[in-house]
Coordinates of N, CA, C and O in Angstrom, one line a residue:
X1 N -17.9 -36.4 43.2 CA -17.6 -34.9 42.5 C -16.5 -35.2 41.3 O -16.7 -34.6 40.0
X2 N -15.8 -36.3 41.4 CA -14.9 -36.8 39.9 C -15.8 -37.5 38.8 O -15.8 -36.9 38.1
X3 N -16.8 -37.9 39.3 CA -18.1 -38.5 38.5 C -18.5 -37.5 37.8 O -18.7 -37.4 36.2
X4 N -18.8 -36.2 38.5 CA -19.1 -35.5 37.7 C -18.9 -34.3 36.9 O -19.1 -33.9 35.8
X5 N -17.4 -34.2 36.9 CA -16.4 -33.7 36.2 C -16.0 -34.3 34.9 O -16.0 -34.1 34.2
X6 N -15.8 -35.8 35.6 CA -15.6 -36.9 34.1 C -17.0 -36.6 33.0 O -17.0 -36.6 31.7
X7 N -18.1 -36.4 33.9 CA -19.2 -36.5 32.9 C -19.3 -35.4 31.9 O -19.5 -35.1 31.2
X8 N -19.0 -33.8 32.8 CA -18.6 -32.8 32.2 C -18.3 -32.6 31.1 O -18.0 -32.5 30.3
X9 N -17.3 -33.7 31.6 CA -15.6 -33.6 30.2 C -16.1 -34.6 29.0 O -15.9 -33.9 27.8
X10 N -17.0 -35.2 29.2 CA -17.2 -35.6 28.2 C -18.3 -35.3 27.6 O -18.4 -35.4 26.3
X11 N -19.5 -35.1 28.3 CA -20.7 -34.1 27.2 C -19.9 -33.1 26.2 O -20.6 -32.7 25.4
X12 N -19.0 -32.2 27.4 CA -18.6 -31.1 26.4 C -17.7 -31.7 25.3 O -17.7 -30.8 24.3
X13 N -17.1 -32.7 25.7 CA -16.4 -33.2 24.5 C -17.2 -33.2 23.0 O -16.9 -33.4 22.0
X14 N -18.0 -34.1 23.4 CA -19.2 -34.2 22.6 C -20.0 -33.4 22.1 O -20.3 -33.6 20.5
X15 N -20.0 -32.3 22.5 CA -20.8 -31.5 22.2 C -20.1 -30.3 20.9 O -20.1 -30.1 19.8
X16 N -18.6 -30.5 21.4 CA -17.7 -29.4 20.9 C -17.3 -30.2 19.6 O -16.6 -29.7 18.5
X17 N -17.3 -31.4 19.5 CA -16.3 -32.3 18.5 C -16.9 -31.7 17.4 O -15.9 -31.3 16.1
X18 N -18.2 -31.6 17.0 CA -18.4 -31.2 15.4 C -18.0 -29.9 15.4 O -17.6 -29.8 14.1
X19 N -17.7 -29.0 16.3 CA -16.9 -27.5 16.1 C -15.9 -27.6 15.6 O -15.5 -26.8 15.3
X20 N -15.3 -28.3 16.2 CA -13.4 -28.8 15.7 C -13.3 -28.2 14.2 O -11.8 -27.6 14.5
X21 N -14.0 -29.2 13.9 CA -13.3 -29.3 11.9 C -14.2 -27.8 11.8 O -13.3 -27.4 10.8
X22 N -15.1 -27.6 12.3 CA -15.8 -26.0 11.4 C -14.6 -24.5 11.8 O -14.2 -23.8 10.8
X23 N -13.9 -25.2 13.1 CA -13.0 -24.0 13.7 C -11.8 -24.2 13.0 O -11.4 -23.3 12.6
X24 N -11.1 -25.2 12.4 CA -10.0 -25.2 11.9 C -10.4 -25.1 10.4 O -9.4 -24.4 9.7
X25 N -11.7 -25.4 9.6 CA -11.8 -24.9 8.6 C -11.7 -23.5 8.1 O -11.2 -22.6 7.3
X26 N -11.9 -22.9 9.8 CA -12.2 -20.9 9.4 C -11.1 -20.3 9.6 O -10.7 -19.7 9.1
X27 N -10.0 -21.2 10.2 CA -8.7 -21.1 10.4 C -8.0 -21.1 9.1 O -7.0 -20.4 8.9
X28 N -8.4 -22.2 8.3 CA -7.5 -22.1 7.7 C -7.9 -21.0 6.4 O -7.1 -20.4 5.4
X29 N -9.3 -20.7 6.1 CA -9.7 -19.8 5.4 C -9.1 -18.8 5.4 O -8.5 -17.7 4.9
X30 N -8.8 -18.0 6.9 CA -8.1 -16.7 8.1 C -6.7 -16.4 7.3 O -6.2 -15.7 7.1
X31 N -6.1 -18.2 7.6 CA -4.9 -18.5 7.1 C -4.5 -17.7 5.9 O -3.9 -17.3 5.2
X32 N -5.5 -18.4 4.5 CA -5.8 -17.6 3.3 C -5.9 -16.6 2.8 O -4.8 -15.9 2.1
X33 N -6.8 -16.2 3.4 CA -6.9 -14.6 3.4 C -6.0 -13.5 4.0 O -5.3 -13.1 3.1
X34 N -5.1 -14.3 4.6 CA -3.9 -13.6 5.2 C -2.9 -13.6 4.3 O -2.0 -12.7 4.1
X35 N -2.7 -14.8 3.7 CA -1.5 -14.9 2.5 C -2.2 -14.0 1.8 O -1.2 -13.3 0.8
X36 N -3.3 -13.9 0.9 CA -3.4 -13.4 0.1 C -3.3 -11.6 0.1 O -2.5 -10.9 -0.4
X37 N -3.4 -11.5 1.3 CA -3.0 -10.1 1.7 C -1.8 -9.8 1.7 O -1.1 -8.8 1.7
X38 N -1.0 -10.6 2.0 CA 0.5 -10.3 2.3 C 0.8 -10.8 0.9 O 1.8 -9.9 0.6
X39 N 0.5 -11.3 -0.3 CA 1.1 -11.1 -1.3 C 0.6 -9.9 -2.0 O 1.2 -8.9 -2.7
X40 N -0.7 -9.1 -1.3 CA -1.0 -8.2 -2.3 C 0.0 -6.9 -1.4 O 0.3 -6.0 -2.4
X41 N 0.5 -7.1 -0.1 CA 1.3 -5.7 0.3 C 2.7 -6.0 -0.1 O 3.0 -5.2 -0.7
X42 N 3.7 -7.3 -0.3 CA 4.6 -7.0 -1.6 C 4.2 -7.0 -2.9 O 5.2 -5.9 -3.1
X43 N 3.2 -7.0 -3.5 CA 3.0 -6.4 -4.8 C 3.3 -4.8 -4.7 O 3.9 -3.9 -5.6
X44 N 2.4 -4.7 -3.7 CA 2.2 -2.8 -3.8 C 3.6 -2.2 -3.2 O 4.2 -1.3 -3.8
X45 N 4.3 -3.2 -2.3 CA 5.9 -2.3 -2.1 C 6.6 -2.4 -3.3 O 7.3 -1.7 -3.6
X46 N 6.8 -3.6 -4.0 CA 7.6 -3.4 -5.3 C 7.3 -2.7 -6.0 O 7.9 -2.2 -6.8
X47 N 5.7 -2.4 -6.2 CA 5.3 -1.4 -7.5 C 5.8 -0.3 -6.9 O 6.1 0.8 -7.5
X48 N 5.7 0.3 -5.7 CA 6.5 1.6 -5.3 C 7.1 2.1 -5.4 O 7.8 3.0 -5.8
X49 N 8.2 1.0 -5.0 CA 9.6 0.9 -5.3 C 10.1 1.0 -6.7 O 11.2 2.1 -6.8
X50 N 9.8 0.2 -7.3 CA 9.8 1.1 -8.9 C 9.0 2.4 -9.5 O 9.7 3.0 -10.0
X51 N 8.1 2.8 -8.6 CA 7.3 3.7 -9.0 C 8.8 5.0 -8.5 O 8.9 6.0 -9.1
X52 N 9.1 4.7 -7.5 CA 9.8 5.6 -7.2 C 11.6 5.9 -8.0 O 12.4 7.0 -7.6
X53 N 11.5 4.6 -8.5 CA 12.7 4.3 -9.0 C 12.9 5.5 -10.7 O 13.7 5.8 -11.1
X54 N 11.4 5.1 -10.6 CA 11.4 6.0 -12.0 C 10.9 7.6 -11.8 O 11.7 8.2 -12.4
X55 N 10.4 8.1 -10.6 CA 10.8 9.1 -10.3 C 12.1 9.7 -10.5 O 12.2 11.1 -10.5
X56 N 13.1 9.0 -9.3 CA 14.4 9.3 -9.5 C 15.1 9.8 -10.7 O 15.5 10.9 -10.9
X57 N 14.7 8.8 -11.5 CA 15.2 9.2 -13.0 C 14.4 10.1 -13.7 O 15.0 11.0 -14.6
X58 N 13.1 10.4 -13.3 CA 12.8 11.6 -14.2 C 13.1 13.0 -13.4 O 13.5 14.0 -13.9
X59 N 13.6 12.6 -12.1 CA 13.8 14.0 -11.3 C 15.4 14.2 -12.1 O 15.7 15.7 -12.2
X60 N 16.1 13.6 -12.4 CA 17.3 13.4 -12.7 C 17.4 14.1 -13.9 O 18.2 14.9 -14.3
X61 N 16.7 13.6 -14.5 CA 16.2 13.6 -16.0 C 16.1 15.6 -16.2 O 16.5 16.1 -17.2
X62 N 15.5 15.8 -15.4 CA 14.5 17.2 -15.5 C 15.6 17.5 -14.8 O 16.2 19.2 -15.5
X63 N 16.7 17.7 -14.0 CA 17.7 18.7 -13.3 C 18.6 18.8 -14.3 O 19.0 19.7 -15.1
X64 N 19.2 17.6 -15.2 CA 20.0 17.7 -16.5 C 19.3 18.4 -17.3 O 20.6 19.4 -18.0
X65 N 18.6 18.5 -17.9 CA 17.7 19.4 -18.9 C 17.5 20.8 -18.8 O 18.1 21.8 -19.4
X66 N 17.3 20.8 -17.6 CA 17.6 22.5 -16.9 C 18.5 23.1 -16.7 O 18.3 24.2 -17.3
X67 N 19.3 22.4 -16.4 CA 21.1 23.0 -16.6 C 21.3 22.8 -18.0 O 22.1 24.2 -18.1
X68 N 21.3 22.2 -18.7 CA 21.7 22.4 -19.8 C 21.1 23.4 -20.5 O 21.6 23.9 -21.2
X69 N 20.1 23.3 -20.7 CA 19.1 25.0 -21.2 C 19.6 26.2 -20.9 O 19.6 26.9 -21.3
X70 N 19.6 26.1 -19.4 CA 20.6 27.2 -18.9 C 21.3 27.6 -19.4 O 21.8 28.5 -19.5
X71 N 22.4 26.6 -19.2 CA 23.4 26.7 -19.8 C 23.6 27.2 -21.7 O 24.3 27.9 -21.7
X72 N 22.8 27.0 -22.3 CA 22.7 27.2 -23.9 C 22.0 28.1 -24.0 O 21.0 28.8 -25.0
X73 N 21.0 28.7 -22.9 CA 20.0 29.9 -23.3 C 20.4 31.2 -23.5 O 19.6 31.7 -24.2
X74 N 22.1 31.4 -23.1 CA 22.7 32.3 -24.1 C 22.0 33.3 -25.8 O 21.3 33.8 -25.4
X75 N 22.0 32.0 -26.6 CA 21.7 32.6 -27.6 C 19.9 32.4 -27.8 O 19.1 33.0 -28.4
X76 N 19.2 32.3 -27.0 CA 17.3 31.9 -26.6 C 17.1 31.1 -27.9 O 16.0 31.6 -28.4
X77 N 17.8 30.6 -28.7 CA 16.8 29.2 -29.4 C 15.4 29.0 -28.5 O 15.7 28.8 -27.4
X78 N 14.7 28.6 -29.8 CA 13.3 27.7 -29.3 C 13.5 26.5 -28.6 O 12.8 26.3 -27.9
X79 N 14.4 25.6 -29.4 CA 14.9 24.8 -28.9 C 15.5 24.6 -26.7 O 15.3 23.8 -26.5
X80 N 16.1 25.7 -26.7 CA 16.4 26.0 -25.6 C 15.3 26.0 -24.5 O 15.7 25.6 -23.5
X81 N 14.6 27.2 -25.1 CA 13.0 27.1 -24.0 C 12.5 26.0 -24.0 O 11.9 25.7 -22.9
X82 N 12.6 25.0 -24.7 CA 11.8 23.8 -24.9 C 12.5 23.1 -23.9 O 11.9 22.4 -23.2
X83 N 13.3 22.9 -24.2 CA 14.3 22.1 -22.6 C 14.0 22.4 -21.4 O 13.9 21.7 -20.6
X84 N 14.4 23.7 -21.5 CA 13.9 24.6 -20.1 C 12.5 23.9 -19.5 O 12.7 23.7 -18.2
X85 N 11.5 24.4 -20.5 CA 10.3 23.9 -20.4 C 10.2 22.5 -19.8 O 9.1 22.2 -18.7
X86 N 10.8 21.5 -20.5 CA 10.6 20.2 -20.0 C 11.2 19.7 -18.8 O 10.7 18.8 -18.0
X87 N 12.3 20.2 -18.6 CA 13.1 19.9 -17.0 C 12.3 20.5 -16.1 O 12.5 20.2 -15.0
X88 N 11.7 22.2 -16.4 CA 11.1 22.3 -15.0 C 9.8 21.2 -14.9 O 9.1 20.9 -13.7
X89 N 9.3 20.8 -16.3 CA 8.2 20.0 -15.9 C 8.1 19.1 -15.1 O 7.6 18.3 -14.7
X90 N 9.4 18.2 -15.8 CA 9.9 16.9 -15.2 C 9.8 17.2 -13.5 O 9.6 16.2 -12.8
X91 N 10.5 18.1 -13.2 CA 10.8 18.7 -11.4 C 9.2 18.5 -11.1 O 9.3 18.4 -9.8
X92 N 8.4 19.2 -11.7 CA 7.5 19.5 -11.1 C 6.6 18.3 -10.9 O 5.9 17.9 -10.0
X93 N 6.4 17.5 -12.0 CA 5.8 16.1 -11.7 C 6.2 15.4 -10.6 O 5.5 15.0 -9.6
X94 N 7.6 15.2 -10.8 CA 8.1 14.7 -9.6 C 7.9 15.3 -8.0 O 7.6 14.5 -7.0
X95 N 8.2 16.2 -8.1 CA 7.5 17.4 -6.4 C 5.8 16.9 -6.5 O 5.6 16.4 -4.9
X96 N 4.8 16.7 -7.2 CA 3.7 16.9 -7.0 C 3.6 15.3 -6.4 O 2.8 15.0 -5.4
X97 N 4.3 14.3 -7.2 CA 4.1 12.8 -7.0 C 4.5 12.6 -5.4 O 3.6 12.0 -4.4
X98 N 5.7 13.0 -5.0 CA 6.4 12.9 -4.1 C 5.6 13.5 -3.0 O 5.4 13.0 -1.8
X99 N 4.8 14.9 -3.0 CA 4.0 14.9 -2.2 C 2.9 14.6 -2.1 O 2.1 13.9 -0.8
X100 N 2.0 13.7 -3.3 CA 1.1 13.1 -3.0 C 1.5 11.8 -1.8 O 0.9 11.5 -1.0
X101 N 2.4 11.0 -2.4 CA 2.9 9.5 -1.7 C 3.3 10.5 -0.5 O 2.8 9.0 0.5
X102 N 3.5 11.0 0.2 CA 4.2 11.2 1.6 C 3.0 11.6 1.9 O 3.1 11.8 3.5
X103 N 1.6 11.8 1.6 CA 1.0 12.1 3.1 C 0.4 11.2 3.6 O 0.1 10.2 3.2
X104 N -0.1 11.8 4.7 CA -0.4 10.5 5.8 C -1.9 10.6 5.2 O -2.0 9.1 5.7
X105 N -2.6 10.8 4.5 CA -3.9 10.8 4.3 C -4.0 9.3 3.3 O -4.5 8.1 2.9
X106 N -3.0 9.5 2.3 CA -2.5 8.9 1.6 C -2.2 7.4 2.0 O -2.8 6.4 1.4
X107 N -1.3 7.5 3.0 CA -0.9 5.8 3.4 C -1.7 5.6 4.0 O -2.1 4.3 4.1
X108 N -3.1 5.8 5.0 CA -4.0 5.6 5.5 C -4.6 5.2 4.5 O -5.6 3.9 4.9
X109 N -5.1 5.4 3.1 CA -6.4 4.7 2.5 C -5.7 3.6 1.9 O -5.7 2.4 1.9
X110 N -4.4 3.7 1.2 CA -3.6 2.8 0.8 C -2.9 1.4 1.7 O -3.5 0.3 1.1
X111 N -2.9 1.9 3.0 CA -2.7 0.7 3.7 C -4.2 0.0 4.2 O -4.2 -1.3 5.0
X112 N -5.0 0.9 3.8 CA -6.6 -0.3 4.6 C -6.9 0.7 6.2 O -8.1 0.2 6.7
X113 N -6.1 1.5 6.8 CA -6.1 1.7 8.1 C -7.5 2.3 7.7 O -8.0 2.4 9.2
X114 N -7.3 3.4 7.1 CA -8.8 4.5 7.2 C -9.8 3.7 7.2 O -10.6 4.0 7.9
X115 N -10.2 2.6 6.4 CA -11.4 1.6 6.4 C -11.5 1.3 7.9 O -12.6 1.1 8.4
X116 N -10.7 0.3 8.4 CA -10.8 0.1 9.5 C -11.1 0.6 10.6 O -11.6 0.5 11.9
X117 N -10.4 2.1 10.9 CA -10.4 2.9 12.0 C -12.0 3.1 11.6 O -12.9 3.5 12.5
X118 N -12.6 3.6 10.3 CA -13.9 3.8 10.1 C -14.7 2.6 10.6 O -16.2 2.5 11.3
X119 N -14.3 1.6 10.5 CA -15.4 0.3 10.9 C -15.4 0.5 12.4 O -16.1 0.2 13.0
X120 N -14.1 0.6 13.2 CA -14.0 0.6 14.6 C -14.7 2.0 15.2 O -15.4 1.9 16.1
X121 N -15.2 2.8 14.3 CA -16.0 4.3 15.2 C -17.4 4.0 14.4 O -18.2 4.8 14.8
X122 N -17.9 3.1 13.7 CA -18.9 3.3 13.6 C -19.6 3.6 12.1 O -20.7 3.8 11.6
X123 N -18.4 4.4 11.2 CA -19.0 4.9 10.2 C -18.8 4.3 9.0 O -19.2 4.6 7.7
X124 N -18.6 2.9 9.3 CA -18.5 1.6 8.0 C -19.3 0.7 8.3 O -18.3 0.2 9.4
X125 N -20.2 -0.3 7.5 CA -20.2 -1.5 7.9 C -18.9 -2.4 8.3 O -17.9 -2.1 7.5
X126 N -19.3 -3.4 9.3 CA -17.9 -4.0 9.3 C -18.3 -5.5 7.9 O -19.3 -5.1 7.2
X127 N -16.8 -5.9 7.4 CA -16.6 -6.9 6.6 C -17.4 -7.8 6.8 O -17.6 -8.3 7.7

């Protein structure tokens, strides 16, 4: 029995030995792909944070311009109406972008989860 076990062990080692290097190469490729994906995710997080800071600055500018325009609206010169319109436009742009960013569909698409769900359900071909 021990002879059979030893024989099977040696045969399996001999048969599987060439595949060990291939398996190691595949693991290295997978690790590199995960690293690239991590770098992409970090970049997207940085850019997302940058966009949020810019949106916050636009919102503050819009609020200041709208209040300044409303304060000076008493004589109603053309400049005041332009400032009011600009302030409202800034606030609308920020509101629309925030609405788009906060949608679940947007998060699913940007994270790649929608594609994975489509693959799992058979709606998209596997990678």
